[in-house]
CSV table of C-alpha atoms in Angstrom, one decimal:
chain,number,residue,atom,x,y,z
A,13,UNK,CA,18.7,-127.7,27.7
A,14,UNK,CA,18.3,-124.4,26.0
A,15,UNK,CA,18.3,-121.5,28.6
A,16,UNK,CA,15.8,-119.6,26.7
A,17,UNK,CA,13.4,-122.5,26.8
A,18,UNK,CA,13.8,-122.7,30.5
A,19,UNK,CA,13.0,-119.0,30.9
A,20,UNK,CA,9.9,-119.4,28.8
A,21,UNK,CA,8.6,-122.2,30.9
A,22,UNK,CA,9.2,-120.2,34.1
A,23,UNK,CA,7.5,-117.2,32.6
A,24,UNK,CA,4.6,-119.4,31.5
A,25,UNK,CA,4.1,-120.4,35.1
A,26,UNK,CA,4.3,-116.9,36.6
A,27,UNK,CA,2.2,-114.9,34.1
A,28,UNK,CA,-1.3,-116.1,35.0
A,29,UNK,CA,-1.1,-115.4,38.8
A,30,UNK,CA,0.5,-112.0,38.0
A,31,UNK,CA,-2.4,-111.1,35.7
A,32,UNK,CA,-4.9,-112.0,38.3
A,33,UNK,CA,-3.2,-109.8,40.9
A,34,UNK,CA,-2.9,-106.9,38.4
A,35,UNK,CA,-6.6,-107.2,37.6
A,36,UNK,CA,-7.7,-107.2,41.2
A,37,UNK,CA,-5.4,-104.2,41.9
A,38,UNK,CA,-6.9,-102.3,38.9
A,39,UNK,CA,-10.5,-103.0,39.9
A,40,UNK,CA,-9.8,-101.9,43.4
A,41,UNK,CA,-8.1,-98.8,42.2
A,42,UNK,CA,-11.0,-97.9,39.9
A,43,UNK,CA,-13.4,-98.5,42.7
A,44,UNK,CA,-11.5,-96.2,45.0
A,45,UNK,CA,-11.3,-93.5,42.3
A,46,UNK,CA,-15.0,-93.7,41.4
A,47,UNK,CA,-16.0,-93.5,45.1
A,48,UNK,CA,-13.7,-90.5,45.5
A,49,UNK,CA,-15.2,-88.8,42.4
A,50,UNK,CA,-18.0,-86.2,42.8
A,51,UNK,CA,-19.9,-87.0,39.6
A,52,UNK,CA,-22.3,-84.1,40.0
A,53,UNK,CA,-19.4,-81.7,40.4
A,54,UNK,CA,-17.8,-83.2,37.4
A,55,UNK,CA,-20.9,-82.9,35.3
A,56,UNK,CA,-21.4,-79.4,36.5
A,57,UNK,CA,-18.0,-78.5,35.0
A,58,UNK,CA,-19.0,-79.9,31.7
A,59,UNK,CA,-20.4,-77.4,29.3
A,60,UNK,CA,-23.4,-79.4,27.9
A,61,UNK,CA,-24.3,-76.8,25.4
A,62,UNK,CA,-20.8,-76.9,23.9
A,63,UNK,CA,-21.0,-80.7,23.8
A,64,UNK,CA,-24.4,-80.6,22.1
A,65,UNK,CA,-23.1,-78.0,19.7
A,66,UNK,CA,-20.4,-80.5,18.7
A,67,UNK,CA,-23.0,-83.2,18.0
A,68,UNK,CA,-24.8,-83.2,14.7
A,69,UNK,CA,-28.2,-84.4,15.8
A,70,UNK,CA,-29.5,-84.7,12.3
A,71,UNK,CA,-26.7,-86.9,11.2
A,72,UNK,CA,-27.2,-88.9,14.4
A,73,UNK,CA,-30.9,-89.3,13.7
A,74,UNK,CA,-30.1,-90.1,10.1
A,75,UNK,CA,-28.2,-93.1,11.2
A,76,UNK,CA,-31.1,-94.4,13.2
A,77,UNK,CA,-33.4,-96.8,11.3
A,78,UNK,CA,-36.7,-95.5,12.7
A,79,UNK,CA,-38.8,-98.1,11.0
A,80,UNK,CA,-36.7,-100.8,12.6
A,81,UNK,CA,-37.2,-99.2,15.9
A,82,UNK,CA,-40.9,-98.9,15.4
A,83,UNK,CA,-41.1,-102.5,14.3
A,84,UNK,CA,-39.7,-103.5,17.7
A,85,UNK,CA,-42.2,-101.3,19.5
A,86,UNK,CA,-45.5,-102.7,20.7
A,87,UNK,CA,-47.6,-99.6,20.3
A,88,UNK,CA,-50.6,-101.3,21.7
A,89,UNK,CA,-49.0,-102.1,25.0
A,90,UNK,CA,-47.4,-98.7,25.0
A,91,UNK,CA,-50.8,-97.1,24.7
A,92,UNK,CA,-52.3,-99.3,27.3
A,93,UNK,CA,-49.9,-97.9,29.7
A,94,UNK,CA,-50.9,-94.3,28.9
A,95,UNK,CA,-53.6,-92.8,31.1
A,96,UNK,CA,-55.5,-90.8,28.5
A,97,UNK,CA,-57.7,-89.2,31.0
A,98,UNK,CA,-54.8,-87.8,32.9
A,99,UNK,CA,-53.2,-86.8,29.7
A,100,UNK,CA,-56.4,-85.0,28.5
A,101,UNK,CA,-56.7,-83.3,31.8
A,102,UNK,CA,-53.4,-81.6,31.2
A,103,UNK,CA,-54.5,-80.5,27.7
A,104,UNK,CA,-56.1,-77.1,27.2
A,105,UNK,CA,-58.7,-78.1,24.6
A,106,UNK,CA,-59.9,-74.6,24.1
A,107,UNK,CA,-56.4,-73.5,23.3
A,108,UNK,CA,-56.0,-76.5,21.0
A,109,UNK,CA,-59.3,-75.8,19.2
A,110,UNK,CA,-58.4,-72.2,18.8
A,111,UNK,CA,-55.3,-73.2,16.9
A,112,UNK,CA,-57.3,-75.4,14.5
A,113,UNK,CA,-58.3,-74.1,11.2
A,114,UNK,CA,-61.7,-75.8,11.0
A,115,UNK,CA,-62.6,-74.5,7.6
A,116,UNK,CA,-59.5,-76.0,6.1
A,117,UNK,CA,-60.1,-79.2,8.0
A,118,UNK,CA,-63.7,-79.4,6.8
A,119,UNK,CA,-62.7,-78.6,3.2
A,120,UNK,CA,-60.9,-81.9,3.1
A,121,UNK,CA,-63.7,-83.9,4.6
A,122,UNK,CA,-66.3,-85.6,2.4
A,123,UNK,CA,-69.4,-84.7,4.4
A,124,UNK,CA,-71.7,-86.5,2.0
A,125,UNK,CA,-69.9,-89.8,2.4
A,126,UNK,CA,-70.0,-89.4,6.1
A,127,UNK,CA,-73.7,-88.6,6.2
A,128,UNK,CA,-74.5,-91.6,3.9
A,129,UNK,CA,-72.9,-93.8,6.5
A,130,UNK,CA,-75.0,-92.4,9.3
A,131,UNK,CA,-78.2,-94.2,10.2
A,132,UNK,CA,-80.3,-91.2,10.9
A,133,UNK,CA,-83.4,-93.2,11.9
A,134,UNK,CA,-81.5,-94.9,14.6
A,135,UNK,CA,-80.1,-91.7,15.9
A,136,UNK,CA,-83.5,-90.0,15.9
A,137,UNK,CA,-85.0,-92.9,17.8
A,138,UNK,CA,-82.5,-92.3,20.6
A,139,UNK,CA,-83.1,-88.6,20.8
A,140,UNK,CA,-85.6,-87.4,23.4
A,141,UNK,CA,-87.3,-84.8,21.2
A,142,UNK,CA,-89.2,-83.3,24.1
A,143,UNK,CA,-86.0,-82.7,26.0
A,144,UNK,CA,-84.4,-81.1,23.0
A,145,UNK,CA,-87.4,-78.9,22.4
A,146,UNK,CA,-87.3,-77.7,26.0
A,147,UNK,CA,-83.8,-76.4,25.4
A,148,UNK,CA,-84.8,-74.5,22.3
A,149,UNK,CA,-85.4,-70.9,22.7
A,150,UNK,CA,-88.5,-70.5,20.5
A,151,UNK,CA,-88.7,-66.8,20.9
A,152,UNK,CA,-85.2,-66.3,19.6
A,153,UNK,CA,-85.9,-68.7,16.8
A,154,UNK,CA,-89.1,-66.9,15.8
A,155,UNK,CA,-87.3,-63.6,16.0
A,156,UNK,CA,-84.9,-64.9,13.3
A,157,UNK,CA,-87.7,-66.0,11.0
A,158,UNK,CA,-88.8,-63.9,8.1
A,159,UNK,CA,-92.6,-64.3,8.5
A,160,UNK,CA,-93.3,-62.2,5.5
A,161,UNK,CA,-91.3,-64.5,3.3
A,162,UNK,CA,-93.0,-67.6,4.8
A,163,UNK,CA,-96.5,-66.1,4.3
A,164,UNK,CA,-95.7,-65.3,0.7
A,165,UNK,CA,-95.0,-69.0,0.1
A,166,UNK,CA,-98.5,-70.0,1.4
A,167,UNK,CA,-101.1,-70.8,-1.2
A,168,UNK,CA,-103.9,-68.8,0.4
A,169,UNK,CA,-106.5,-70.1,-2.1
A,170,UNK,CA,-105.7,-73.7,-1.2
A,171,UNK,CA,-105.9,-72.9,2.5
A,172,UNK,CA,-109.3,-71.2,2.0
A,173,UNK,CA,-110.6,-74.2,0.1
A,174,UNK,CA,-109.7,-76.5,2.9
A,175,UNK,CA,-111.2,-74.2,5.5
A,176,UNK,CA,-114.6,-74.7,7.0
A,177,UNK,CA,-115.8,-71.1,6.2
A,178,UNK,CA,-119.2,-71.9,7.6
A,179,UNK,CA,-117.7,-72.5,11.1
A,180,UNK,CA,-115.6,-69.3,10.8
A,181,UNK,CA,-118.6,-67.3,9.7
A,182,UNK,CA,-120.5,-68.8,12.7
A,183,UNK,CA,-118.0,-67.4,15.1
A,184,UNK,CA,-118.2,-63.9,13.5
A,185,UNK,CA,-120.6,-61.6,15.1
A,186,UNK,CA,-124.0,-61.5,13.5
A,187,UNK,CA,-126.5,-58.7,13.8
A,188,UNK,CA,-130.1,-59.0,15.0
A,189,UNK,CA,-131.3,-59.0,11.4
A,190,UNK,CA,-129.0,-61.9,10.6
A,191,UNK,CA,-130.4,-63.8,13.6
A,192,UNK,CA,-134.0,-63.1,12.5
A,193,UNK,CA,-133.1,-64.2,9.0
A,194,UNK,CA,-131.7,-67.5,10.2
A,195,UNK,CA,-134.9,-68.1,12.1
A,196,UNK,CA,-137.2,-67.2,9.2
A,197,UNK,CA,-135.2,-69.4,6.8
A,198,UNK,CA,-135.0,-72.3,9.2
A,199,UNK,CA,-138.8,-72.2,9.8
A,200,UNK,CA,-139.5,-72.0,6.1
A,201,UNK,CA,-137.1,-74.9,5.3
A,202,UNK,CA,-138.9,-76.8,8.0
A,203,UNK,CA,-142.2,-76.2,6.3
A,204,UNK,CA,-140.7,-77.2,3.0
A,205,UNK,CA,-139.7,-80.5,4.5
A,206,UNK,CA,-143.0,-81.0,6.2
A,207,UNK,CA,-144.8,-80.6,2.9
A,208,UNK,CA,-142.4,-82.8,1.1
A,209,UNK,CA,-142.7,-85.5,3.7
A,210,UNK,CA,-146.5,-85.5,3.5
A,211,UNK,CA,-146.5,-85.5,-0.3
A,212,UNK,CA,-144.1,-88.5,-0.2
A,213,UNK,CA,-146.3,-90.2,2.3
A,214,UNK,CA,-149.4,-89.7,0.1
A,215,UNK,CA,-147.5,-91.0,-2.9
A,216,UNK,CA,-146.3,-93.9,-0.8
A,217,UNK,CA,-142.7,-93.2,-1.5
A,218,UNK,CA,-139.8,-92.9,1.0
A,219,UNK,CA,-138.5,-89.4,1.7
A,220,UNK,CA,-134.8,-89.0,2.5
A,221,UNK,CA,-134.4,-85.3,2.6
A,222,UNK,CA,-134.2,-82.4,0.1
A,223,UNK,CA,-132.9,-83.6,-3.3
A,224,UNK,CA,-130.0,-81.9,-5.0
A,225,UNK,CA,-127.3,-82.8,-7.4
A,226,UNK,CA,-123.8,-82.4,-6.1
A,227,UNK,CA,-122.7,-80.4,-9.2
A,228,UNK,CA,-125.2,-77.7,-8.3
A,229,UNK,CA,-123.8,-77.7,-4.8
A,230,UNK,CA,-120.2,-77.4,-6.0
A,231,UNK,CA,-121.0,-74.7,-8.5
A,232,UNK,CA,-122.7,-72.6,-5.9
A,233,UNK,CA,-119.8,-73.0,-3.5
A,234,UNK,CA,-117.4,-72.0,-6.3
A,235,UNK,CA,-119.6,-69.0,-7.2
B,23,UNK,CA,-133.5,-72.1,15.7
B,24,UNK,CA,-133.2,-74.7,13.1
B,25,UNK,CA,-136.0,-76.5,11.2
B,26,UNK,CA,-136.3,-80.1,11.7
B,27,UNK,CA,-136.4,-82.3,8.6
B,28,UNK,CA,-138.1,-85.6,8.2
B,29,UNK,CA,-136.3,-88.5,9.6
B,30,UNK,CA,-134.7,-86.8,12.5
B,31,UNK,CA,-135.2,-88.5,15.7
B,32,UNK,CA,-136.4,-86.4,18.7
B,33,UNK,CA,-133.4,-85.0,20.6
B,34,UNK,CA,-131.0,-85.7,17.8
B,35,UNK,CA,-129.3,-83.0,15.7
B,36,UNK,CA,-131.8,-82.1,12.9
B,37,UNK,CA,-130.8,-83.1,9.4
B,38,UNK,CA,-130.9,-79.4,8.3
B,39,UNK,CA,-128.2,-78.7,10.8
B,40,UNK,CA,-126.1,-81.6,9.6
B,41,UNK,CA,-126.2,-80.5,6.0
B,42,UNK,CA,-125.6,-77.1,4.6
B,43,UNK,CA,-128.6,-77.4,2.2
B,44,UNK,CA,-126.7,-75.3,-0.3
B,45,UNK,CA,-127.4,-76.5,-3.8
B,46,UNK,CA,-130.4,-78.6,-2.7
B,47,UNK,CA,-133.6,-78.0,-4.6
B,48,UNK,CA,-135.7,-75.5,-2.7
B,49,UNK,CA,-139.1,-76.6,-1.4
B,50,UNK,CA,-142.6,-75.1,-2.0
B,51,UNK,CA,-142.9,-73.1,1.2
B,52,UNK,CA,-139.6,-71.2,0.7
B,53,UNK,CA,-140.4,-70.4,-2.9
B,54,UNK,CA,-143.9,-69.4,-2.2
B,55,UNK,CA,-142.9,-67.2,0.7
B,56,UNK,CA,-140.2,-65.6,-1.4
B,57,UNK,CA,-142.7,-65.0,-4.2
B,58,UNK,CA,-145.2,-63.5,-1.7
B,59,UNK,CA,-142.6,-61.2,-0.3
B,60,UNK,CA,-141.6,-60.1,-3.8
B,61,UNK,CA,-145.2,-59.4,-4.7
B,62,UNK,CA,-145.5,-57.3,-1.5
B,63,UNK,CA,-142.3,-55.4,-2.5
B,64,UNK,CA,-143.5,-54.9,-6.1
B,65,UNK,CA,-146.9,-53.7,-5.0
B,66,UNK,CA,-145.6,-51.5,-2.3
B,67,UNK,CA,-143.0,-49.9,-4.4
B,68,UNK,CA,-145.5,-49.5,-7.3
B,69,UNK,CA,-148.1,-47.9,-5.0
B,70,UNK,CA,-145.5,-45.6,-3.6
B,71,UNK,CA,-144.3,-44.6,-7.1
B,72,UNK,CA,-147.9,-44.2,-8.3
B,73,UNK,CA,-148.9,-42.0,-5.3
B,74,UNK,CA,-145.8,-39.9,-5.9
B,75,UNK,CA,-146.5,-39.6,-9.6
B,76,UNK,CA,-150.1,-38.6,-8.8
B,77,UNK,CA,-149.0,-36.0,-6.4
B,78,UNK,CA,-146.4,-34.5,-8.8
B,79,UNK,CA,-149.0,-34.5,-11.7
B,80,UNK,CA,-151.5,-32.8,-9.4
B,81,UNK,CA,-149.0,-30.2,-8.5
B,82,UNK,CA,-148.0,-29.7,-12.1
B,83,UNK,CA,-151.4,-29.7,-13.6
B,84,UNK,CA,-153.2,-28.1,-10.7
B,85,UNK,CA,-155.9,-30.8,-10.9
B,86,UNK,CA,-156.5,-33.7,-8.5
B,87,UNK,CA,-155.4,-36.9,-10.2
B,88,UNK,CA,-156.3,-40.4,-8.9
B,89,UNK,CA,-154.8,-43.4,-10.5
B,90,UNK,CA,-156.2,-46.8,-9.5
B,91,UNK,CA,-156.2,-50.4,-10.7
B,92,UNK,CA,-159.1,-49.8,-13.1
B,93,UNK,CA,-156.9,-47.6,-15.3
B,94,UNK,CA,-155.5,-49.7,-18.2
B,95,UNK,CA,-152.2,-47.7,-18.2
B,96,UNK,CA,-151.8,-48.4,-14.5
B,97,UNK,CA,-152.4,-52.1,-15.1
B,98,UNK,CA,-149.9,-52.1,-18.0
B,99,UNK,CA,-147.3,-50.2,-15.9
B,100,UNK,CA,-147.8,-52.7,-13.0
B,101,UNK,CA,-147.3,-55.7,-15.3
B,102,UNK,CA,-144.2,-54.0,-16.9
B,103,UNK,CA,-142.8,-53.2,-13.5
B,104,UNK,CA,-143.3,-56.8,-12.4
B,105,UNK,CA,-141.6,-58.1,-15.6
B,106,UNK,CA,-138.7,-55.7,-15.0
B,107,UNK,CA,-138.4,-56.6,-11.4
B,108,UNK,CA,-138.3,-60.4,-11.9
B,109,UNK,CA,-136.4,-60.5,-15.2
B,110,UNK,CA,-133.7,-58.1,-14.0
B,111,UNK,CA,-133.3,-59.7,-10.6
B,112,UNK,CA,-133.1,-63.3,-12.0
B,113,UNK,CA,-130.8,-62.2,-14.8
B,114,UNK,CA,-128.5,-60.1,-12.7
B,115,UNK,CA,-128.0,-62.2,-9.5
B,116,UNK,CA,-130.4,-65.2,-9.8
B,117,UNK,CA,-132.5,-64.0,-7.0
B,118,UNK,CA,-135.1,-61.3,-6.2
B,119,UNK,CA,-135.3,-59.5,-2.9
B,120,UNK,CA,-137.7,-62.1,-1.5
B,121,UNK,CA,-135.5,-65.0,-2.6
B,122,UNK,CA,-132.5,-63.3,-1.0
B,123,UNK,CA,-134.5,-63.1,2.3
B,124,UNK,CA,-135.5,-66.8,2.2
B,125,UNK,CA,-132.1,-68.0,0.9
B,126,UNK,CA,-133.0,-69.4,-2.5
B,127,UNK,CA,-131.9,-68.6,-6.0
B,128,UNK,CA,-132.5,-69.4,-9.6
B,129,UNK,CA,-129.8,-71.4,-11.3
B,130,UNK,CA,-129.2,-73.4,-14.4
B,131,UNK,CA,-129.4,-77.2,-14.0
B,132,UNK,CA,-125.6,-77.3,-13.7
B,133,UNK,CA,-125.7,-74.8,-10.8
B,134,UNK,CA,-124.3,-71.8,-12.7
B,135,UNK,CA,-126.1,-68.5,-12.9
B,136,UNK,CA,-129.2,-68.3,-15.1
B,137,UNK,CA,-128.6,-66.4,-18.3
B,138,UNK,CA,-130.5,-63.2,-19.2
B,139,UNK,CA,-132.5,-65.1,-21.8
B,140,UNK,CA,-133.5,-67.7,-19.3
B,141,UNK,CA,-134.5,-65.0,-16.9
B,142,UNK,CA,-136.7,-63.3,-19.5
B,143,UNK,CA,-138.3,-66.7,-20.5
B,144,UNK,CA,-138.9,-67.6,-16.9
B,145,UNK,CA,-140.5,-64.3,-16.2
B,146,UNK,CA,-142.8,-64.6,-19.2
B,147,UNK,CA,-143.6,-68.2,-18.4
B,148,UNK,CA,-144.4,-67.5,-14.8
B,149,UNK,CA,-148.0,-66.5,-15.4
B,150,UNK,CA,-148.6,-69.8,-17.2
B,151,UNK,CA,-148.1,-71.7,-13.9
B,152,UNK,CA,-150.9,-69.6,-12.4
B,153,UNK,CA,-153.2,-69.7,-15.4
B,154,UNK,CA,-153.3,-73.5,-15.3
B,155,UNK,CA,-155.2,-73.3,-12.0
B,156,UNK,CA,-151.9,-73.4,-10.2
B,157,UNK,CA,-151.1,-76.9,-11.6
B,158,UNK,CA,-147.9,-75.4,-12.9
B,159,UNK,CA,-146.5,-75.4,-9.4
B,160,UNK,CA,-147.3,-79.0,-8.8
B,161,UNK,CA,-143.9,-80.0,-10.0
B,162,UNK,CA,-142.3,-78.3,-7.0
B,163,UNK,CA,-144.1,-80.7,-4.7
B,164,UNK,CA,-143.9,-84.0,-6.7
B,165,UNK,CA,-141.0,-83.5,-9.1
B,166,UNK,CA,-137.6,-85.0,-8.5
B,167,UNK,CA,-135.9,-81.7,-9.1
B,168,UNK,CA,-138.7,-79.6,-7.6
B,169,UNK,CA,-139.2,-77.6,-10.8
B,170,UNK,CA,-142.3,-75.6,-11.6
B,171,UNK,CA,-143.7,-75.3,-15.2
B,172,UNK,CA,-141.9,-72.0,-15.8
B,173,UNK,CA,-138.7,-73.6,-14.6
B,174,UNK,CA,-139.1,-76.4,-17.1
B,175,UNK,CA,-139.9,-74.0,-19.9
B,176,UNK,CA,-136.9,-71.7,-19.1
B,177,UNK,CA,-134.5,-74.6,-18.3
B,178,UNK,CA,-133.9,-73.4,-14.7
B,179,UNK,CA,-134.2,-74.7,-11.2
B,180,UNK,CA,-134.4,-73.1,-7.8
B,181,UNK,CA,-131.9,-74.1,-5.1
B,182,UNK,CA,-131.1,-73.1,-1.5
B,183,UNK,CA,-128.3,-70.7,-1.5
B,184,UNK,CA,-128.4,-70.5,2.3
B,185,UNK,CA,-125.9,-72.4,4.5
B,186,UNK,CA,-128.1,-74.1,7.1
B,187,UNK,CA,-125.2,-75.6,8.9
B,188,UNK,CA,-123.5,-72.2,9.4
B,189,UNK,CA,-126.8,-70.9,10.7
B,190,UNK,CA,-126.9,-73.8,13.2
B,191,UNK,CA,-123.4,-73.0,14.3
B,192,UNK,CA,-124.3,-69.3,14.6
B,193,UNK,CA,-127.2,-70.3,16.8
B,194,UNK,CA,-125.0,-72.5,19.0
B,195,UNK,CA,-122.4,-69.8,19.3
B,196,UNK,CA,-125.0,-67.3,20.6
B,197,UNK,CA,-126.6,-69.8,23.0
């Protein structure tokens, strides 16, 4: 028998147990070393800034396929976990709004398209107009109105035509002579009608009051 | 106070108060009262002017002068004054002093002011209504448009220019 072959067979039998022993020894040694190590002290010795300076973050990020990462993300469930109220409590909205350039923002917004989508009637039906009006400072509003400009827009002639001037005149103060004149005229008109009624009775015709075409009435009013 | 017109039930608002009466044909009483007042004004003014003229003439001539109705010139002056009074009043404003007091006025059938020509014709035709034994005024009582003979001749009508409803409201506001 070849002596080399014999040695190989002996070696083949001894190697597996030896490897197992070596593995156990190594694990134990590592365990002892790790337990003996003060990781915090070790990290404290590391100059993280220098380490980060050595790393090219952009290149690192360039290697990352963000889309693939996002594809694996369930944004919905992620957002479900977010407590928005708590988040918003930590946000200073005033400061945020102060940073916003609203004019620039609004310049990009198609207000007309938005308004066309709004059902104004439905909104108005939900509005408590009385409550809104109670909040309005009418004095301040009136102070901002240019009454002269408004009055100039009014068609005075049309207003007068629709005004019961008779009632207005009635409220105005009348003198004693005016009162007497009203009495005299009223009495005379009463006499007119008395005579007219009797004449109609003699003629056996119905009497319905003083006659008069409407055109005469209108012409007199216009005059 | 407001006159009550036929058809108004007792206690209800008189018809006169309900309607303004403006533009309605004026009745006999109003027109006669206005005419009587005008005659009073005409006569009064004429007598005053006549007395003044007599006084001035007496002072100027140094003789007492008495003009009365028997004098032809006085009659002519009186007629001329009457013509002037009525024609001018009707032509200028459609109403004399008496008509203004009683709230009536002369208009054309369409309600516009009577023209000067119509005023003159009406004034000249006015005596005709008297000369026919007063029959010329019968149209005021029985006519549909309450026109007297001189109205028909001149093409005019007389309407109320007074707002009875406003008078009623004035009365209510005072009471």
